[in-house]
Amino acid sequence: MIEQKFFWKWVRLSGAGWMLGIPFVAALALLGEAVGIGGIQVLVGLGMGAGIGWMQGRLMHGVLQQFWPWFWSCVVGLGVPFLAVDMVKLASRDFPFYPYSCVVLSGLLVSIWQYVLLRARFQNAGWWIAGSLLGWSLAAGLVGLADALFRSHSIRGISGALLYLGCLAGGGFLLGLVTGLILIRLRPHHAAH
């Protein structure tokens, strides 16, 4: 079993990775603008995937003895669904884009890829898919809530700004809480009776 102290470190690093993803997205957007591909959604998936993958991968290196597979599961797993949306939007400008649905789909892809990485070490790794998908869904929902509050103009002043920023930042911590609860319950293969 993974240690309890690992849980809180996982939550912190997931939250930090979420926050690190924001400047990564901004940097990729600026680069995209410079090369003439600004506004494509895949940059959002790649940036957030890089931030989360970098921070979580550092901790998972101690569990899986590898950094890069976890990192790439986040980058590619989050990037591919957004790339698919970009491709469909090229074919049909009227295609509706639902970013939170795309995050949930991305979360499913990331969850399955990471399950493959975890199953070699843990006998009950299948729980990772459900827990990780739930974590990504709740994180997307929290960001969606922030967006809805902002668009409705129901949040005002400093307290409203703090609520908005808290919802945005909270997505990574919520992802970390849910997935961390799964991680600490995984049982290594050698612990089977």
PDB file of C-alpha atoms in Angstrom:
ATOM      1  CA  MET A   1       0.000   0.000   0.000  1.00  0.00           C
ATOM      2  CA  ILE A   2       1.086   3.541  -0.666  1.00  0.00           C
ATOM      3  CA  GLU A   3       1.793   5.528   2.516  1.00  0.00           C
ATOM      4  CA  GLN A   4      -0.737   7.997   3.947  1.00  0.00           C
ATOM      5  CA  LYS A   5       1.741  10.908   3.761  1.00  0.00           C
ATOM      6  CA  PHE A   6       1.881  10.217   0.042  1.00  0.00           C
ATOM      7  CA  PHE A   7      -1.806  11.199  -0.126  1.00  0.00           C
ATOM      8  CA  TRP A   8      -1.287  14.800   1.023  1.00  0.00           C
ATOM      9  CA  LYS A   9       1.772  15.215  -1.152  1.00  0.00           C
ATOM     10  CA  TRP A  10      -0.248  13.892  -4.104  1.00  0.00           C
ATOM     11  CA  VAL A  11      -3.057  16.394  -3.416  1.00  0.00           C
ATOM     12  CA  ARG A  12      -0.584  19.291  -3.193  1.00  0.00           C
ATOM     13  CA  LEU A  13       1.303  18.292  -6.336  1.00  0.00           C
ATOM     14  CA  SER A  14      -1.913  17.734  -8.310  1.00  0.00           C
ATOM     15  CA  GLY A  15      -3.097  21.201  -7.316  1.00  0.00           C
ATOM     16  CA  ALA A  16       0.288  22.703  -8.136  1.00  0.00           C
ATOM     17  CA  GLY A  17       0.311  20.904 -11.491  1.00  0.00           C
ATOM     18  CA  TRP A  18      -3.132  22.297 -12.295  1.00  0.00           C
ATOM     19  CA  MET A  19      -1.874  25.802 -11.501  1.00  0.00           C
ATOM     20  CA  LEU A  20       1.361  25.210 -13.455  1.00  0.00           C
ATOM     21  CA  GLY A  21      -0.770  24.176 -16.419  1.00  0.00           C
ATOM     22  CA  ILE A  22      -2.180  27.711 -16.668  1.00  0.00           C
ATOM     23  CA  PRO A  23       1.129  29.399 -17.625  1.00  0.00           C
ATOM     24  CA  PHE A  24       1.950  26.403 -19.848  1.00  0.00           C
ATOM     25  CA  VAL A  25      -1.334  26.962 -21.713  1.00  0.00           C
ATOM     26  CA  ALA A  26      -0.554  30.681 -21.963  1.00  0.00           C
ATOM     27  CA  ALA A  27       2.948  30.005 -23.295  1.00  0.00           C
ATOM     28  CA  LEU A  28       1.637  27.527 -25.872  1.00  0.00           C
ATOM     29  CA  ALA A  29      -1.091  30.004 -26.878  1.00  0.00           C
ATOM     30  CA  LEU A  30       1.514  32.718 -27.440  1.00  0.00           C
ATOM     31  CA  LEU A  31       3.653  30.305 -29.430  1.00  0.00           C
ATOM     32  CA  GLY A  32       0.556  29.262 -31.392  1.00  0.00           C
ATOM     33  CA  GLU A  33      -0.211  32.898 -32.199  1.00  0.00           C
ATOM     34  CA  ALA A  34       3.388  33.421 -33.318  1.00  0.00           C
ATOM     35  CA  VAL A  35       3.234  30.518 -35.785  1.00  0.00           C
ATOM     36  CA  GLY A  36      -0.310  31.232 -36.950  1.00  0.00           C
ATOM     37  CA  ILE A  37      -2.264  28.493 -35.173  1.00  0.00           C
ATOM     38  CA  GLY A  38      -3.659  30.558 -32.315  1.00  0.00           C
ATOM     39  CA  GLY A  39      -7.027  29.627 -30.916  1.00  0.00           C
ATOM     40  CA  ILE A  40      -6.760  25.873 -31.330  1.00  0.00           C
ATOM     41  CA  GLN A  41      -7.948  23.900 -28.327  1.00  0.00           C
ATOM     42  CA  VAL A  42      -5.238  21.234 -28.379  1.00  0.00           C
ATOM     43  CA  LEU A  43      -2.901  23.801 -26.813  1.00  0.00           C
ATOM     44  CA  VAL A  44      -5.147  23.872 -23.728  1.00  0.00           C
ATOM     45  CA  GLY A  45      -5.003  20.085 -23.374  1.00  0.00           C
ATOM     46  CA  LEU A  46      -1.247  19.942 -23.939  1.00  0.00           C
ATOM     47  CA  GLY A  47      -0.522  22.762 -21.482  1.00  0.00           C
ATOM     48  CA  MET A  48      -2.689  21.409 -18.680  1.00  0.00           C
ATOM     49  CA  GLY A  49      -1.415  17.895 -19.340  1.00  0.00           C
ATOM     50  CA  ALA A  50       2.185  19.102 -19.105  1.00  0.00           C
ATOM     51  CA  GLY A  51       1.587  20.904 -15.804  1.00  0.00           C
ATOM     52  CA  ILE A  52      -0.253  18.042 -14.149  1.00  0.00           C
ATOM     53  CA  GLY A  53       1.931  15.357 -15.709  1.00  0.00           C
ATOM     54  CA  TRP A  54       5.108  17.098 -14.587  1.00  0.00           C
ATOM     55  CA  MET A  55       4.052  17.435 -10.969  1.00  0.00           C
ATOM     56  CA  GLN A  56       2.299  14.077 -10.586  1.00  0.00           C
ATOM     57  CA  GLY A  57       5.016  12.310 -12.560  1.00  0.00           C
ATOM     58  CA  ARG A  58       7.649  13.466 -10.085  1.00  0.00           C
ATOM     59  CA  LEU A  59       5.809  11.693  -7.291  1.00  0.00           C
ATOM     60  CA  MET A  60       4.838   8.647  -9.348  1.00  0.00           C
ATOM     61  CA  HIS A  61       8.506   8.135 -10.218  1.00  0.00           C
ATOM     62  CA  GLY A  62       8.900   6.792  -6.686  1.00  0.00           C
ATOM     63  CA  VAL A  63       5.979   4.397  -7.180  1.00  0.00           C
ATOM     64  CA  LEU A  64       6.544   3.208 -10.735  1.00  0.00           C
ATOM     65  CA  GLN A  65      10.292   3.912 -10.988  1.00  0.00           C
ATOM     66  CA  GLN A  66       9.517   5.899 -14.145  1.00  0.00           C
ATOM     67  CA  PHE A  67       8.649   9.536 -14.760  1.00  0.00           C
ATOM     68  CA  TRP A  68       8.058   9.864 -18.484  1.00  0.00           C
ATOM     69  CA  PRO A  69       5.226   7.354 -19.000  1.00  0.00           C
ATOM     70  CA  TRP A  70       3.084   9.157 -16.399  1.00  0.00           C
ATOM     71  CA  PHE A  71       3.996  12.555 -17.826  1.00  0.00           C
ATOM     72  CA  TRP A  72       3.094  11.527 -21.379  1.00  0.00           C
ATOM     73  CA  SER A  73      -0.148   9.893 -20.246  1.00  0.00           C
ATOM     74  CA  CYS A  74      -1.258  13.334 -19.064  1.00  0.00           C
ATOM     75  CA  VAL A  75       0.055  15.335 -22.025  1.00  0.00           C
ATOM     76  CA  VAL A  76      -1.176  13.025 -24.776  1.00  0.00           C
ATOM     77  CA  GLY A  77      -4.281  11.921 -22.885  1.00  0.00           C
ATOM     78  CA  LEU A  78      -5.431  15.500 -22.405  1.00  0.00           C
ATOM     79  CA  GLY A  79      -4.251  16.665 -25.814  1.00  0.00           C
ATOM     80  CA  VAL A  80      -5.824  14.079 -28.135  1.00  0.00           C
ATOM     81  CA  PRO A  81      -9.524  14.816 -27.409  1.00  0.00           C
ATOM     82  CA  PHE A  82      -8.909  18.536 -27.802  1.00  0.00           C
ATOM     83  CA  LEU A  83      -7.068  17.850 -31.072  1.00  0.00           C
ATOM     84  CA  ALA A  84     -10.046  15.798 -32.255  1.00  0.00           C
ATOM     85  CA  VAL A  85     -12.327  18.755 -31.498  1.00  0.00           C
ATOM     86  CA  ASP A  86     -10.014  21.055 -33.455  1.00  0.00           C
ATOM     87  CA  MET A  87     -10.130  18.687 -36.446  1.00  0.00           C
ATOM     88  CA  VAL A  88     -13.942  18.467 -36.370  1.00  0.00           C
ATOM     89  CA  LYS A  89     -14.207  22.254 -36.036  1.00  0.00           C
ATOM     90  CA  LEU A  90     -12.047  22.632 -39.152  1.00  0.00           C
ATOM     91  CA  ALA A  91     -14.523  20.507 -41.071  1.00  0.00           C
ATOM     92  CA  SER A  92     -17.609  22.182 -39.627  1.00  0.00           C
ATOM     93  CA  ARG A  93     -17.424  25.688 -38.185  1.00  0.00           C
ATOM     94  CA  ASP A  94     -20.894  25.139 -36.680  1.00  0.00           C
ATOM     95  CA  PHE A  95     -19.652  22.304 -34.467  1.00  0.00           C
ATOM     96  CA  PRO A  96     -20.485  23.149 -30.839  1.00  0.00           C
ATOM     97  CA  PHE A  97     -17.527  22.930 -28.481  1.00  0.00           C
ATOM     98  CA  TYR A  98     -18.188  21.886 -24.888  1.00  0.00           C
ATOM     99  CA  PRO A  99     -14.853  22.257 -23.068  1.00  0.00           C
ATOM    100  CA  TYR A 100     -15.978  20.511 -19.887  1.00  0.00           C
ATOM    101  CA  SER A 101     -17.175  17.476 -21.841  1.00  0.00           C
ATOM    102  CA  CYS A 102     -13.825  17.445 -23.586  1.00  0.00           C
ATOM    103  CA  VAL A 103     -12.037  17.457 -20.214  1.00  0.00           C
ATOM    104  CA  VAL A 104     -14.147  14.497 -19.069  1.00  0.00           C
ATOM    105  CA  LEU A 105     -13.291  12.590 -22.278  1.00  0.00           C
ATOM    106  CA  SER A 106      -9.641  13.527 -21.799  1.00  0.00           C
ATOM    107  CA  GLY A 107      -9.855  12.313 -18.208  1.00  0.00           C
ATOM    108  CA  LEU A 108     -11.148   8.952 -19.415  1.00  0.00           C
ATOM    109  CA  LEU A 109      -8.241   8.593 -21.846  1.00  0.00           C
ATOM    110  CA  VAL A 110      -5.716   9.597 -19.164  1.00  0.00           C
ATOM    111  CA  SER A 111      -7.350   7.204 -16.672  1.00  0.00           C
ATOM    112  CA  ILE A 112      -7.143   4.218 -18.997  1.00  0.00           C
ATOM    113  CA  TRP A 113      -3.521   4.925 -19.923  1.00  0.00           C
ATOM    114  CA  GLN A 114      -2.551   5.338 -16.270  1.00  0.00           C
ATOM    115  CA  TYR A 115      -4.426   2.169 -15.343  1.00  0.00           C
ATOM    116  CA  VAL A 116      -2.148   0.321 -17.789  1.00  0.00           C
ATOM    117  CA  LEU A 117       0.859   1.791 -15.970  1.00  0.00           C
ATOM    118  CA  LEU A 118      -0.522   0.912 -12.518  1.00  0.00           C
ATOM    119  CA  ARG A 119      -1.815  -2.605 -13.180  1.00  0.00           C
ATOM    120  CA  ALA A 120       1.673  -4.077 -13.429  1.00  0.00           C
ATOM    121  CA  ARG A 121       2.285  -3.067  -9.823  1.00  0.00           C
ATOM    122  CA  PHE A 122      -1.158  -3.102  -8.171  1.00  0.00           C
ATOM    123  CA  GLN A 123      -3.724  -5.890  -8.116  1.00  0.00           C
ATOM    124  CA  ASN A 124      -6.784  -3.636  -7.770  1.00  0.00           C
ATOM    125  CA  ALA A 125      -5.668  -0.973 -10.261  1.00  0.00           C
ATOM    126  CA  GLY A 126      -9.011  -1.153 -12.093  1.00  0.00           C
ATOM    127  CA  TRP A 127     -10.421   1.197  -9.460  1.00  0.00           C
ATOM    128  CA  TRP A 128      -8.105   3.843 -10.873  1.00  0.00           C
ATOM    129  CA  ILE A 129     -10.222   4.243 -14.016  1.00  0.00           C
ATOM    130  CA  ALA A 130     -13.420   5.015 -12.110  1.00  0.00           C
ATOM    131  CA  GLY A 131     -11.727   7.183  -9.475  1.00  0.00           C
ATOM    132  CA  SER A 132      -9.611   9.139 -11.905  1.00  0.00           C
ATOM    133  CA  LEU A 133     -12.537   9.708 -14.250  1.00  0.00           C
ATOM    134  CA  LEU A 134     -14.580  10.948 -11.285  1.00  0.00           C
ATOM    135  CA  GLY A 135     -11.724  13.265 -10.257  1.00  0.00           C
ATOM    136  CA  TRP A 136     -11.390  14.732 -13.751  1.00  0.00           C
ATOM    137  CA  SER A 137     -15.171  15.126 -14.028  1.00  0.00           C
ATOM    138  CA  LEU A 138     -15.435  16.935 -10.693  1.00  0.00           C
ATOM    139  CA  ALA A 139     -12.474  19.167 -11.565  1.00  0.00           C
ATOM    140  CA  ALA A 140     -14.080  20.055 -14.904  1.00  0.00           C
ATOM    141  CA  GLY A 141     -17.375  20.690 -13.109  1.00  0.00           C
ATOM    142  CA  LEU A 142     -15.717  23.061 -10.649  1.00  0.00           C
ATOM    143  CA  VAL A 143     -14.146  25.038 -13.497  1.00  0.00           C
ATOM    144  CA  GLY A 144     -17.536  25.006 -15.229  1.00  0.00           C
ATOM    145  CA  LEU A 145     -19.097  26.415 -12.061  1.00  0.00           C
ATOM    146  CA  ALA A 146     -16.514  29.212 -11.992  1.00  0.00           C
ATOM    147  CA  ASP A 147     -17.253  29.987 -15.623  1.00  0.00           C
ATOM    148  CA  ALA A 148     -21.028  29.972 -15.055  1.00  0.00           C
ATOM    149  CA  LEU A 149     -20.716  32.267 -12.022  1.00  0.00           C
ATOM    150  CA  PHE A 150     -18.522  34.656 -13.982  1.00  0.00           C
ATOM    151  CA  ARG A 151     -20.819  34.723 -17.018  1.00  0.00           C
ATOM    152  CA  SER A 152     -23.924  35.262 -14.883  1.00  0.00           C
ATOM    153  CA  HIS A 153     -22.323  38.297 -13.237  1.00  0.00           C
ATOM    154  CA  SER A 154     -23.531  36.908  -9.893  1.00  0.00           C
ATOM    155  CA  ILE A 155     -20.104  37.262  -8.315  1.00  0.00           C
ATOM    156  CA  ARG A 156     -18.861  40.751  -7.572  1.00  0.00           C
ATOM    157  CA  GLY A 157     -16.077  42.486  -5.755  1.00  0.00           C
ATOM    158  CA  ILE A 158     -13.118  40.957  -4.011  1.00  0.00           C
ATOM    159  CA  SER A 159     -15.144  38.127  -2.474  1.00  0.00           C
ATOM    160  CA  GLY A 160     -16.500  37.250  -5.931  1.00  0.00           C
ATOM    161  CA  ALA A 161     -13.028  37.329  -7.452  1.00  0.00           C
ATOM    162  CA  LEU A 162     -11.722  35.089  -4.675  1.00  0.00           C
ATOM    163  CA  LEU A 163     -14.608  32.663  -5.173  1.00  0.00           C
ATOM    164  CA  TYR A 164     -13.924  32.575  -8.923  1.00  0.00           C
ATOM    165  CA  LEU A 165     -10.190  32.025  -8.470  1.00  0.00           C
ATOM    166  CA  GLY A 166     -10.833  29.439  -5.763  1.00  0.00           C
ATOM    167  CA  CYS A 167     -13.086  27.466  -8.107  1.00  0.00           C
ATOM    168  CA  LEU A 168     -10.478  27.633 -10.871  1.00  0.00           C
ATOM    169  CA  ALA A 169      -7.609  26.617  -8.608  1.00  0.00           C
ATOM    170  CA  GLY A 170      -9.708  24.071  -6.756  1.00  0.00           C
ATOM    171  CA  GLY A 171     -10.011  21.815  -9.787  1.00  0.00           C
ATOM    172  CA  GLY A 172      -6.504  20.423  -9.362  1.00  0.00           C
ATOM    173  CA  PHE A 173      -6.885  19.923  -5.629  1.00  0.00           C
ATOM    174  CA  LEU A 174     -10.224  18.167  -6.151  1.00  0.00           C
ATOM    175  CA  LEU A 175      -8.607  15.942  -8.784  1.00  0.00           C
ATOM    176  CA  GLY A 176      -5.808  15.212  -6.318  1.00  0.00           C
ATOM    177  CA  LEU A 177      -8.187  14.406  -3.449  1.00  0.00           C
ATOM    178  CA  VAL A 178     -10.252  11.922  -5.441  1.00  0.00           C
ATOM    179  CA  THR A 179      -7.339  10.210  -7.197  1.00  0.00           C
ATOM    180  CA  GLY A 180      -5.250  10.271  -4.020  1.00  0.00           C
ATOM    181  CA  LEU A 181      -7.954   8.331  -2.180  1.00  0.00           C
ATOM    182  CA  ILE A 182      -7.738   5.664  -4.875  1.00  0.00           C
ATOM    183  CA  LEU A 183      -3.928   5.598  -4.867  1.00  0.00           C
ATOM    184  CA  ILE A 184      -3.622   4.974  -1.128  1.00  0.00           C
ATOM    185  CA  ARG A 185      -6.003   2.011  -1.420  1.00  0.00           C
ATOM    186  CA  LEU A 186      -4.118   0.236  -4.187  1.00  0.00           C
ATOM    187  CA  ARG A 187      -2.651  -3.087  -3.069  1.00  0.00           C
ATOM    188  CA  PRO A 188       0.658  -4.299  -4.502  1.00  0.00           C
ATOM    189  CA  HIS A 189       0.559  -7.678  -6.235  1.00  0.00           C
ATOM    190  CA  HIS A 190       2.860  -9.258  -3.646  1.00  0.00           C
ATOM    191  CA  ALA A 191       0.305  -8.444  -0.897  1.00  0.00           C
ATOM    192  CA  ALA A 192      -2.287 -10.848  -2.353  1.00  0.00           C
ATOM    193  CA  HIS A 193      -3.296 -13.712  -0.038  1.00  0.00           C
TER     194      HIS A 193
END
